[in-house]
Amino acid sequence: MDYRLSHLKQLESEAIYVIRETAAQFERPVLLFSGGKDSITLAWLAQKAFSPGKLPFPMMHVDTGHNFPETIEFRDKFVSDMGARLIVGSVQESIDKGRVVEEKGPNPSRNGLQSVTLLDSIEEYKFDACLGGARRDEEKARAKERFFSHRDEFGQWEPKNQRPELWDLYNGFKHPGENFRVFPISNWTELDVWMYLMEEKVPMPNLYFAHKRKVVNRDGVWLAESPFITLMDGEQYEERTVRFRTIGDATCTGAFLSEADTIPAIIDEISTTHITERGGRADDKRSESAMEDRKKQGYF
Amino acid sequence: MDLLRFSTAGSVDDGKSTLIGRLLYDTKSIFQDQLESIERTSEARGDDYLDLALLTDGLKAEREQGITIDVAYRYFATPRRKFILADTPGHIQYTRNMVTGASTVNLAIILIDARHGVVEQTRRHSFIASLLQIKHVIVAINKMDLVDYSEEQYNKVVEEYKEFSSKLNIPDIRYIPMSALKGDNVVERGDKMPWFEGSPLLYTLETVQIGHDYNHVDSRFPVQYVIRPQSEKYPDYRGYAGRVAGGVFKPGDEVMVLPSGFTSKVKSVDTYDGPVEEAFAPMSVTITLEDDIDISRGDMIVKPENKAEVSQDIELMLCWMNEKPLQPRGKYKLKHTSRDARCIVKDVRYKVDVNTLHRVEGDNNIGLNDIGRVLIRTTVPLMKDSYTRNRYTGSVILIDEFTNETVAAGMIL
């Protein structure tokens, strides 16, 4: 008998183990769900981890209010099909309450503001662990993450002083007020995620597949038409066939010119691309350490 | 496809990050925007070459100081294999992060600067690799370009390492002379060292046999979580969720639950995709039993004819990872498989001098980065195997009761 698991099965088993460990070690975990491919994968794995039971924790979307309408529609259907409970943390509400102040300029991003809404929601619901779909291959600061990532009472990540993480023994002990971010798909790559979604036949939002859309090119990034963008002098929308590789805030998620309209075509495309998926994220281009800085402030 | 997990270790400035940059660059695993970003940074700093280390040093503090502080994980693939690479720090202050990166790998690369030969960090990292039972070690003798690609110098370093490592327990050690900076013997052979008859690094990584890293003999199933849907469809379902830590479980198998000693039979091995015929390490599954017995997280399902040892007195090799030294007679929290316990350090048997690998008897001061043999007594029995037999049922971590920091990695003897 050849006792071997394919590499996707190994990654699946590891992720399920981490998800179960989170449910067992924490009192009030929550699964962060944005409707993007990584959180869809995570939610799918969580469903597998507790089958035939239901998820023993709710899901939470930190809604910037700058979403593509398709994302919200997909989110609601996916969560209800899973039979899970969805909590929505609203950045708009945080703005209305005066907790945060919106950026000025032609291209305001609410990405930074998300952290405040997230931390407020954590406090409100007393969550002690937030499962997230971050992957280490996404970005250089993310490459440094542990599976169990300790955050102090301010929600801060201290990359210089992370707990050693040995074998599959995850230390979730904490003091009141502190919490953990848990990343079960740390070891997955963008390609792994797509291969898995294909293998598992998981329903996906249509934004990921090539479609015609009005876009404007700003600093080399194709931004989709949305009420949250103000066109600058000389800019105008044009129709192109595009798809998205990551789905976030509509103001900073760049579209890619692409004809890939099926998962196999997407897999072909990312296998040969020369650009990382975050290459189209305007929020990462703001500085050399944009992600690290956001994470230190409590970003997920 | 096959998956190889490996780590790189070695002293500061021996070129680990450059080696990884080279490996990624030459396997075309670097994207254009990443390359442009490091080109900009190299240029802004006034470097006259492309600093490939910038690819892996992802933290601001690392880029400022030019040293690796924490493990960075990288992913790449060739047509032969997928790789997960843990780039671990060389600085002694961050040895704990080296142990973190190395604890889950099949293979370790230990870099040596060809000019300096074996140094204390080489010995420490090799000893840790041996303790962690990493079966394959590649000794990369780097910076050959700085010793004029001298075969004599290479042989000298190899001899030095062989003499030291004869006292270690590493079954497969291979040596490769290379220049990570220039790319000799990383992915391509290059033409500078015709005297070297072995394969370049990548070929070795692609072809090393790693089939037997899991124990498929001794059946071990630590219960992680009990699944009881209590739904209309599953009113009486009671499943024990966990990841197989060793051996094989099939429906019909006679099993025993530890520590209680109750016996039953496996009714089914379930997954979301339906029941399966058997489960083996490292599969995550849910086991149901014929009889309703009291089982909770922390218990272990085994076979009655091949039990794990149940004991409260545990002998360990410890890697100490905290600034605050081990307190003799001190109490700690402990994690072992899915089981939490507390423990007291009953005795420090000896400390190991990593340079000579000699036991230092009578020295009970186990401080940061020290390795020592200790005896602990736990509040509840652990179902244990020796680490040599099973990495997952043979390892523990110790946790400070007040700060909750992970202070030590322990391997059961």
Coordinates of C-alpha atoms in Angstrom, one line a residue, chain A residues 106-107 213-226 228-240 242 244 250-257 280 282:
Chain A
P106 CA -9.4 61.4 -6.1
N107 CA -8.8 57.8 -5.1
R213 CA -16.4 46.1 -18.0
K214 CA -15.7 49.8 -18.1
V215 CA -12.3 50.5 -16.7
V216 CA -9.8 53.4 -16.4
N217 CA -6.1 53.1 -16.4
R218 CA -4.5 55.0 -13.5
D219 CA -0.7 54.6 -12.8
G220 CA -0.7 51.3 -14.7
V221 CA -3.6 49.8 -12.7
W222 CA -6.9 49.2 -14.4
L223 CA -9.7 50.4 -12.1
A224 CA -13.3 49.5 -12.6
E225 CA -16.0 52.1 -13.0
S226 CA -17.5 52.8 -9.6
F228 CA -16.3 55.8 -5.4
I229 CA -13.7 57.0 -8.0
T230 CA -13.4 60.5 -9.3
L231 CA -12.0 60.7 -12.8
M232 CA -9.1 63.1 -13.1
D233 CA -8.3 65.4 -16.0
G234 CA -7.8 63.5 -19.2
E235 CA -9.1 60.2 -17.8
Q236 CA -12.0 58.4 -19.2
Y237 CA -13.6 55.0 -18.9
E238 CA -13.2 52.5 -21.7
E239 CA -14.7 49.1 -22.2
R240 CA -12.2 46.2 -21.9
V242 CA -11.0 42.0 -17.8
F244 CA -10.0 40.2 -11.2
A250 CA -13.4 48.5 -5.6
T251 CA -11.2 51.6 -5.4
C252 CA -7.9 49.8 -5.1
T253 CA -8.4 46.3 -6.7
G254 CA -7.0 46.4 -10.2
A255 CA -8.5 44.4 -13.0
F256 CA -6.4 42.4 -15.4
L257 CA -6.9 42.4 -19.1
G280 CA -2.6 45.0 -9.3
A282 CA -2.9 50.0 -5.5

